[in-house]
PDB file of C-alpha atoms in Angstrom:
ATOM      1  CA  MET P 220      -0.041   0.074  -0.061  1.00  0.00           C
ATOM      2  CA  ALA P 221       1.143   3.613  -0.858  1.00  0.00           C
ATOM      3  CA  SER P 222       0.993   5.974   1.797  1.00  0.00           C
ATOM      4  CA  ILE P 223       0.883   9.576   0.372  1.00  0.00           C
ATOM      5  CA  ILE P 224       2.231  11.974   3.360  1.00  0.00           C
ATOM      6  CA  CYS P 225       1.516  15.260   3.263  1.00  0.00           C
ATOM      7  CA  GLY P 226       3.776  17.312   5.893  1.00  0.00           C
ATOM      8  CA  SER P 227       6.430  19.181   6.855  1.00  0.00           C
ATOM      9  CA  ILE P 228      10.332  18.415   5.951  1.00  0.00           C
ATOM     10  CA  ALA P 229      12.603  20.336   8.287  1.00  0.00           C
ATOM     11  CA  TYR P 230      15.936  20.576   9.785  1.00  0.00           C
ATOM     12  CA  ASP P 231      16.038  20.416  13.576  1.00  0.00           C
ATOM     13  CA  THR P 232      19.096  22.092  14.929  1.00  0.00           C
ATOM     14  CA  ILE P 233      19.477  21.083  19.021  1.00  0.00           C
ATOM     15  CA  MET P 234      21.547  23.095  21.377  1.00  0.00           C
ATOM     16  CA  THR P 235      22.029  22.410  25.000  1.00  0.00           C
ATOM     17  CA  PHE P 236      22.773  24.967  27.365  1.00  0.00           C
ATOM     18  CA  GLU P 237      25.034  23.841  30.445  1.00  0.00           C
ATOM     19  CA  GLY P 238      23.139  25.623  32.973  1.00  0.00           C
ATOM     20  CA  ARG P 239      19.733  27.007  33.828  1.00  0.00           C
ATOM     21  CA  PHE P 240      17.795  29.388  31.732  1.00  0.00           C
ATOM     22  CA  GLN P 241      16.178  31.005  35.190  1.00  0.00           C
ATOM     23  CA  ASP P 242      19.731  32.073  36.038  1.00  0.00           C
ATOM     24  CA  GLN P 243      20.267  34.268  33.210  1.00  0.00           C
ATOM     25  CA  ILE P 244      17.274  36.319  33.261  1.00  0.00           C
ATOM     26  CA  LEU P 245      16.545  38.816  35.823  1.00  0.00           C
ATOM     27  CA  PRO P 246      12.582  38.975  36.238  1.00  0.00           C
ATOM     28  CA  GLU P 247      12.478  42.578  36.810  1.00  0.00           C
ATOM     29  CA  GLN P 248      14.139  43.169  33.696  1.00  0.00           C
ATOM     30  CA  ILE P 249      12.010  40.767  31.787  1.00  0.00           C
ATOM     31  CA  HIS P 250      10.486  43.795  29.744  1.00  0.00           C
ATOM     32  CA  ILE P 251      13.909  44.388  28.259  1.00  0.00           C
ATOM     33  CA  LEU P 252      14.915  40.788  27.871  1.00  0.00           C
ATOM     34  CA  ASN P 253      18.585  40.723  26.023  1.00  0.00           C
ATOM     35  CA  VAL P 254      20.130  37.479  26.822  1.00  0.00           C
ATOM     36  CA  ALA P 255      22.491  35.028  25.130  1.00  0.00           C
ATOM     37  CA  PHE P 256      23.452  31.356  26.054  1.00  0.00           C
ATOM     38  CA  LEU P 257      26.688  29.584  25.299  1.00  0.00           C
ATOM     39  CA  VAL P 258      25.795  26.298  23.727  1.00  0.00           C
ATOM     40  CA  PRO P 259      28.853  24.087  23.447  1.00  0.00           C
ATOM     41  CA  SER P 260      26.822  21.309  22.152  1.00  0.00           C
ATOM     42  CA  MET P 261      24.924  21.301  18.988  1.00  0.00           C
ATOM     43  CA  ARG P 262      23.742  19.121  16.494  1.00  0.00           C
ATOM     44  CA  ARG P 263      21.483  18.860  13.459  1.00  0.00           C
ATOM     45  CA  GLU P 264      19.009  16.207  12.490  1.00  0.00           C
ATOM     46  CA  PHE P 265      16.613  15.515   9.929  1.00  0.00           C
ATOM     47  CA  GLY P 266      13.390  16.209  11.124  1.00  0.00           C
ATOM     48  CA  GLY P 267       9.688  17.636  10.248  1.00  0.00           C
ATOM     49  CA  CYS P 268       6.324  15.405  10.524  1.00  0.00           C
ATOM     50  CA  ALA P 269       6.318  13.864   6.910  1.00  0.00           C
ATOM     51  CA  GLY P 270       9.977  13.105   7.155  1.00  0.00           C
ATOM     52  CA  ASN P 271       9.764  11.361  10.403  1.00  0.00           C
ATOM     53  CA  ILE P 272       6.468   9.538   9.412  1.00  0.00           C
ATOM     54  CA  GLY P 273       7.999   8.398   6.204  1.00  0.00           C
ATOM     55  CA  TYR P 274      11.202   7.334   7.957  1.00  0.00           C
ATOM     56  CA  ASN P 275       9.163   5.096  10.442  1.00  0.00           C
ATOM     57  CA  LEU P 276       6.972   3.564   7.710  1.00  0.00           C
ATOM     58  CA  GLN P 277       9.933   2.726   5.674  1.00  0.00           C
ATOM     59  CA  LEU P 278      11.387   0.970   8.701  1.00  0.00           C
ATOM     60  CA  LEU P 279       8.025  -1.099   8.821  1.00  0.00           C
ATOM     61  CA  GLY P 280       8.200  -1.949   5.372  1.00  0.00           C
ATOM     62  CA  GLY P 281       5.794   0.334   4.026  1.00  0.00           C
ATOM     63  CA  LYS P 282       5.820   2.581   0.699  1.00  0.00           C
ATOM     64  CA  PRO P 283       6.033   6.088   2.001  1.00  0.00           C
ATOM     65  CA  LEU P 284       5.583   8.751  -0.701  1.00  0.00           C
ATOM     66  CA  ILE P 285       6.267  11.920   0.767  1.00  0.00           C
ATOM     67  CA  MET P 286       4.740  15.465  -0.644  1.00  0.00           C
ATOM     68  CA  ALA P 287       6.448  18.405   0.991  1.00  0.00           C
ATOM     69  CA  THR P 288       8.033  21.733  -0.042  1.00  0.00           C
ATOM     70  CA  VAL P 289      11.837  22.312   0.775  1.00  0.00           C
ATOM     71  CA  GLY P 290      14.063  25.099   0.179  1.00  0.00           C
ATOM     72  CA  ALA P 291      17.307  25.775  -1.478  1.00  0.00           C
ATOM     73  CA  ASP P 292      19.390  24.464   1.125  1.00  0.00           C
ATOM     74  CA  ALA P 293      17.688  20.790   1.135  1.00  0.00           C
ATOM     75  CA  ASP P 294      20.252  18.766  -0.544  1.00  0.00           C
ATOM     76  CA  PRO P 295      21.707  16.880   2.402  1.00  0.00           C
ATOM     77  CA  TYR P 296      18.149  16.083   3.526  1.00  0.00           C
ATOM     78  CA  LEU P 297      17.208  14.741  -0.348  1.00  0.00           C
ATOM     79  CA  SER P 298      20.254  12.612  -0.488  1.00  0.00           C
ATOM     80  CA  HIS P 299      19.717  11.542   3.287  1.00  0.00           C
ATOM     81  CA  LEU P 300      15.810  10.269   1.932  1.00  0.00           C
ATOM     82  CA  GLU P 301      17.740   8.636  -1.115  1.00  0.00           C
ATOM     83  CA  ARG P 302      20.126   6.796   0.916  1.00  0.00           C
ATOM     84  CA  LEU P 303      17.248   5.288   2.747  1.00  0.00           C
ATOM     85  CA  GLY P 304      15.239   4.338  -0.178  1.00  0.00           C
ATOM     86  CA  ILE P 305      12.515   6.831   0.029  1.00  0.00           C
ATOM     87  CA  SER P 306      11.114   8.507  -2.888  1.00  0.00           C
ATOM     88  CA  ARG P 307      11.654  12.246  -3.496  1.00  0.00           C
ATOM     89  CA  GLN P 308       9.635  12.454  -6.526  1.00  0.00           C
ATOM     90  CA  PHE P 309       6.993  14.804  -4.874  1.00  0.00           C
ATOM     91  CA  ILE P 310       9.160  17.029  -2.787  1.00  0.00           C
ATOM     92  CA  LYS P 311       9.076  20.106  -4.418  1.00  0.00           C
ATOM     93  CA  LYS P 312      12.206  22.225  -4.187  1.00  0.00           C
ATOM     94  CA  LEU P 313      11.875  26.398  -4.036  1.00  0.00           C
ATOM     95  CA  ASP P 314      14.968  27.890  -4.652  1.00  0.00           C
ATOM     96  CA  GLN P 315      13.950  31.282  -3.105  1.00  0.00           C
ATOM     97  CA  ALA P 316      12.950  30.060   0.165  1.00  0.00           C
ATOM     98  CA  PHE P 317      14.794  28.049   2.866  1.00  0.00           C
ATOM     99  CA  THR P 318      13.833  24.600   4.239  1.00  0.00           C
ATOM    100  CA  ALA P 319      11.597  24.842   7.274  1.00  0.00           C
ATOM    101  CA  GLN P 320      13.923  24.864  10.430  1.00  0.00           C
ATOM    102  CA  ALA P 321      13.693  24.556  14.224  1.00  0.00           C
ATOM    103  CA  MET P 322      16.157  25.959  16.676  1.00  0.00           C
ATOM    104  CA  ILE P 323      15.844  24.171  19.709  1.00  0.00           C
ATOM    105  CA  THR P 324      17.806  25.362  22.957  1.00  0.00           C
ATOM    106  CA  THR P 325      17.446  23.211  26.250  1.00  0.00           C
ATOM    107  CA  ASP P 326      18.737  23.899  29.540  1.00  0.00           C
ATOM    108  CA  LEU P 327      19.783  21.250  32.200  1.00  0.00           C
ATOM    109  CA  ALA P 328      16.533  21.871  34.081  1.00  0.00           C
ATOM    110  CA  ASN P 329      15.033  20.262  30.410  1.00  0.00           C
ATOM    111  CA  ASN P 330      13.550  23.871  29.633  1.00  0.00           C
ATOM    112  CA  GLN P 331      13.409  24.673  26.202  1.00  0.00           C
ATOM    113  CA  ILE P 332      13.341  27.619  24.158  1.00  0.00           C
ATOM    114  CA  THR P 333      12.259  27.073  20.336  1.00  0.00           C
ATOM    115  CA  ALA P 334      12.608  29.636  17.120  1.00  0.00           C
ATOM    116  CA  PHE P 335      10.989  27.772  14.303  1.00  0.00           C
ATOM    117  CA  HIS P 336      11.137  29.105  10.757  1.00  0.00           C
ATOM    118  CA  PRO P 337       8.585  27.720   8.208  1.00  0.00           C
ATOM    119  CA  GLY P 338      10.696  28.681   4.996  1.00  0.00           C
ATOM    120  CA  ALA P 339       9.284  26.604   2.198  1.00  0.00           C
ATOM    121  CA  MET P 340       6.680  24.946   4.146  1.00  0.00           C
ATOM    122  CA  ASN P 341       4.505  27.914   3.898  1.00  0.00           C
ATOM    123  CA  ASP P 342       3.837  27.013   0.111  1.00  0.00           C
ATOM    124  CA  SER P 343       3.065  23.573   0.741  1.00  0.00           C
ATOM    125  CA  HIS P 344      -0.265  24.532  -0.945  1.00  0.00           C
ATOM    126  CA  THR P 345       1.594  24.596  -4.397  1.00  0.00           C
ATOM    127  CA  ASN P 346       1.768  20.713  -4.095  1.00  0.00           C
ATOM    128  CA  ARG P 347      -1.333  18.784  -5.478  1.00  0.00           C
ATOM    129  CA  VAL P 348      -2.558  15.381  -4.246  1.00  0.00           C
ATOM    130  CA  GLY P 349      -3.607  14.771  -7.762  1.00  0.00           C
ATOM    131  CA  ASP P 350      -0.384  15.009  -9.115  1.00  0.00           C
ATOM    132  CA  CYS P 351       1.018  12.118  -7.054  1.00  0.00           C
ATOM    133  CA  ILE P 352      -2.030  10.205  -7.637  1.00  0.00           C
ATOM    134  CA  ASP P 353      -1.673  10.156 -11.550  1.00  0.00           C
ATOM    135  CA  HIS P 354       1.871   8.360 -11.182  1.00  0.00           C
ATOM    136  CA  LEU P 355       0.599   5.498  -9.085  1.00  0.00           C
ATOM    137  CA  SER P 356      -0.848   2.256 -10.460  1.00  0.00           C
ATOM    138  CA  ASN P 357      -4.648   1.782 -10.157  1.00  0.00           C
ATOM    139  CA  ASN P 358      -3.871  -1.504  -8.991  1.00  0.00           C
ATOM    140  CA  ASP P 359      -2.055  -0.115  -6.037  1.00  0.00           C
ATOM    141  CA  ARG P 360      -4.068   0.853  -2.732  1.00  0.00           C
ATOM    142  CA  HIS P 361      -3.430   4.093  -1.308  1.00  0.00           C
ATOM    143  CA  ILE P 362      -3.822   5.798   1.894  1.00  0.00           C
ATOM    144  CA  GLY P 363      -3.196   9.712   2.605  1.00  0.00           C
ATOM    145  CA  ILE P 364      -1.842  11.382   5.796  1.00  0.00           C
ATOM    146  CA  VAL P 365      -2.317  15.128   6.244  1.00  0.00           C
ATOM    147  CA  ALA P 366       0.293  16.028   8.876  1.00  0.00           C
ATOM    148  CA  PRO P 367       1.543  19.354  10.213  1.00  0.00           C
ATOM    149  CA  ASP P 368       2.462  21.615   7.609  1.00  0.00           C
ATOM    150  CA  GLY P 369       1.540  25.198   5.844  1.00  0.00           C
ATOM    151  CA  ARG P 370      -2.100  26.006   7.081  1.00  0.00           C
ATOM    152  CA  ILE P 371      -3.110  26.489   3.406  1.00  0.00           C
ATOM    153  CA  GLY P 372      -1.619  23.389   2.560  1.00  0.00           C
ATOM    154  CA  MET P 373      -3.174  21.434   5.047  1.00  0.00           C
ATOM    155  CA  TRP P 374      -6.627  22.504   4.373  1.00  0.00           C
ATOM    156  CA  GLU P 375      -6.223  22.054   0.455  1.00  0.00           C
ATOM    157  CA  HIS P 376      -4.725  18.332   0.759  1.00  0.00           C
ATOM    158  CA  CYS P 377      -7.596  17.196   3.261  1.00  0.00           C
ATOM    159  CA  HIS P 378     -10.125  18.421   0.580  1.00  0.00           C
ATOM    160  CA  GLN P 379      -8.160  16.760  -2.414  1.00  0.00           C
ATOM    161  CA  PHE P 380      -7.686  13.309  -0.377  1.00  0.00           C
ATOM    162  CA  SER P 381     -11.695  13.824   0.086  1.00  0.00           C
ATOM    163  CA  GLN P 382     -12.433  14.465  -3.655  1.00  0.00           C
ATOM    164  CA  ALA P 383     -10.158  11.835  -4.759  1.00  0.00           C
ATOM    165  CA  LYS P 384     -12.199   9.413  -2.727  1.00  0.00           C
ATOM    166  CA  ILE P 385      -8.608   8.316  -0.919  1.00  0.00           C
ATOM    167  CA  PRO P 386      -9.036   7.532   2.715  1.00  0.00           C
ATOM    168  CA  PHE P 387      -6.697   9.290   5.028  1.00  0.00           C
ATOM    169  CA  ILE P 388      -5.719  10.290   8.196  1.00  0.00           C
ATOM    170  CA  PHE P 389      -5.786  13.793   9.660  1.00  0.00           C
ATOM    171  CA  ASP P 390      -2.937  14.215  12.369  1.00  0.00           C
ATOM    172  CA  PRO P 391      -3.114  17.949  12.895  1.00  0.00           C
ATOM    173  CA  GLY P 392      -0.113  18.033  15.594  1.00  0.00           C
ATOM    174  CA  GLN P 393       0.968  21.442  16.370  1.00  0.00           C
ATOM    175  CA  GLY P 394      -0.985  22.601  13.318  1.00  0.00           C
ATOM    176  CA  LEU P 395      -4.222  22.251  15.259  1.00  0.00           C
ATOM    177  CA  PRO P 396      -4.337  25.788  16.897  1.00  0.00           C
ATOM    178  CA  MET P 397      -4.265  27.318  13.187  1.00  0.00           C
ATOM    179  CA  PHE P 398      -7.795  26.328  13.017  1.00  0.00           C
ATOM    180  CA  ASN P 399     -10.951  27.510  14.552  1.00  0.00           C
ATOM    181  CA  GLY P 400     -13.800  25.015  15.740  1.00  0.00           C
ATOM    182  CA  GLN P 401     -15.789  25.109  12.552  1.00  0.00           C
ATOM    183  CA  GLU P 402     -13.020  24.619  10.435  1.00  0.00           C
ATOM    184  CA  LEU P 403     -11.630  21.409  12.396  1.00  0.00           C
ATOM    185  CA  LEU P 404     -14.995  20.113  12.276  1.00  0.00           C
ATOM    186  CA  GLU P 405     -15.064  20.329   8.395  1.00  0.00           C
ATOM    187  CA  LEU P 406     -11.448  18.549   8.390  1.00  0.00           C
ATOM    188  CA  VAL P 407     -12.793  15.935  10.765  1.00  0.00           C
ATOM    189  CA  ASP P 408     -15.630  15.103   8.561  1.00  0.00           C
ATOM    190  CA  LEU P 409     -13.470  14.958   5.628  1.00  0.00           C
ATOM    191  CA  ALA P 410     -11.148  12.552   6.981  1.00  0.00           C
ATOM    192  CA  THR P 411     -11.292   8.941   7.643  1.00  0.00           C
ATOM    193  CA  TYR P 412      -9.306   8.797  10.696  1.00  0.00           C
ATOM    194  CA  VAL P 413      -7.910  11.413  13.144  1.00  0.00           C
ATOM    195  CA  ALA P 414      -4.762  11.032  15.143  1.00  0.00           C
ATOM    196  CA  VAL P 415      -3.880  13.373  18.210  1.00  0.00           C
ATOM    197  CA  ASN P 416      -1.945  12.977  21.355  1.00  0.00           C
ATOM    198  CA  ASP P 417      -3.513  13.272  24.690  1.00  0.00           C
ATOM    199  CA  TYR P 418      -3.324  17.344  24.767  1.00  0.00           C
ATOM    200  CA  GLU P 419      -4.060  17.817  21.178  1.00  0.00           C
ATOM    201  CA  GLY P 420      -7.549  15.845  21.750  1.00  0.00           C
ATOM    202  CA  GLU P 421      -8.363  18.091  24.608  1.00  0.00           C
ATOM    203  CA  MET P 422      -7.960  20.923  22.487  1.00  0.00           C
ATOM    204  CA  LEU P 423      -9.907  19.177  19.490  1.00  0.00           C
ATOM    205  CA  CYS P 424     -12.749  19.001  22.010  1.00  0.00           C
ATOM    206  CA  GLN P 425     -12.398  22.474  23.147  1.00  0.00           C
ATOM    207  CA  ARG P 426     -12.259  24.100  19.977  1.00  0.00           C
ATOM    208  CA  THR P 427     -15.305  22.049  18.174  1.00  0.00           C
ATOM    209  CA  GLY P 428     -17.427  21.588  21.314  1.00  0.00           C
ATOM    210  CA  LEU P 429     -17.441  17.968  21.042  1.00  0.00           C
ATOM    211  CA  SER P 430     -16.684  14.917  23.272  1.00  0.00           C
ATOM    212  CA  LEU P 431     -14.083  12.384  22.200  1.00  0.00           C
ATOM    213  CA  HIS P 432     -16.809  10.023  21.923  1.00  0.00           C
ATOM    214  CA  GLU P 433     -19.095  12.452  19.595  1.00  0.00           C
ATOM    215  CA  LEU P 434     -15.943  13.193  17.352  1.00  0.00           C
ATOM    216  CA  ALA P 435     -15.290   9.393  16.997  1.00  0.00           C
ATOM    217  CA  ASN P 436     -18.820   8.881  15.960  1.00  0.00           C
ATOM    218  CA  ARG P 437     -17.900  10.935  12.713  1.00  0.00           C
ATOM    219  CA  LEU P 438     -14.899   9.010  11.587  1.00  0.00           C
ATOM    220  CA  GLU P 439     -14.052   5.328  11.121  1.00  0.00           C
ATOM    221  CA  ALA P 440     -11.549   5.633  14.156  1.00  0.00           C
ATOM    222  CA  LEU P 441     -10.078   8.554  16.543  1.00  0.00           C
ATOM    223  CA  ILE P 442      -6.789   7.457  17.753  1.00  0.00           C
ATOM    224  CA  VAL P 443      -5.538   9.419  20.979  1.00  0.00           C
ATOM    225  CA  THR P 444      -1.856   8.771  21.815  1.00  0.00           C
ATOM    226  CA  LYS P 445      -0.772   8.237  25.297  1.00  0.00           C
ATOM    227  CA  GLY P 446       3.021   8.464  25.240  1.00  0.00           C
ATOM    228  CA  ALA P 447       4.430   5.543  27.213  1.00  0.00           C
ATOM    229  CA  GLN P 448       0.884   4.604  28.393  1.00  0.00           C
ATOM    230  CA  GLY P 449       0.028   3.762  24.604  1.00  0.00           C
ATOM    231  CA  ALA P 450      -2.919   4.746  22.946  1.00  0.00           C
ATOM    232  CA  GLN P 451      -6.721   4.743  22.693  1.00  0.00           C
ATOM    233  CA  ILE P 452      -8.573   4.017  19.792  1.00  0.00           C
ATOM    234  CA  HIS P 453     -12.142   5.230  19.623  1.00  0.00           C
ATOM    235  CA  THR P 454     -14.788   3.691  17.140  1.00  0.00           C
ATOM    236  CA  GLN P 455     -18.296   4.605  15.937  1.00  0.00           C
ATOM    237  CA  ASP P 456     -21.092   3.091  18.340  1.00  0.00           C
TER     238      ASP P 456
END
């Protein structure tokens, strides 16, 4: 089965501050905050929601087809996917932008400061699900995944999967706050499955005004992950 994964590809730059942020910040001067943290440890990882999902599906023997937008600096990431045997056919490179990237600094108390640059991810709507479908065999079964991405891209890709009658998983993740309750209900109704973590599940309920049980009745399944405690799968009555 081919899995068409719409979502972000990003670089994660991860740094460690060998102290505690609270020792460097003066609470009474927070209104004129101007600090710098020495970070002796730094590493760069290949990340992004579509990249991570595709990597893990490949490990499980699946056939991931990543549909994403990247910037002029994406060559190391694209080479990485090639080495893994993951198709880059539907990854669009935009030379006028940077690839999305997160700069994450963690202190010894495990507090984090993150800066995120969306870059080419904001143009994810320039990819069309139909372009991917046209290259697939009619005999091959397909499933779609809409993961965190540019807001317009997430919205349009959900509608495109629905119009193509391809079952798909709506996995809004950190993109969930970009949509209001009415918009989220529309996307839920288009989806076959919805996947959220515990916190996102609470936010989804608050924004839509529906319980997990009521949301599940609009889907084939609502999956709520709970970290080390596993996951709950809610199905229709």
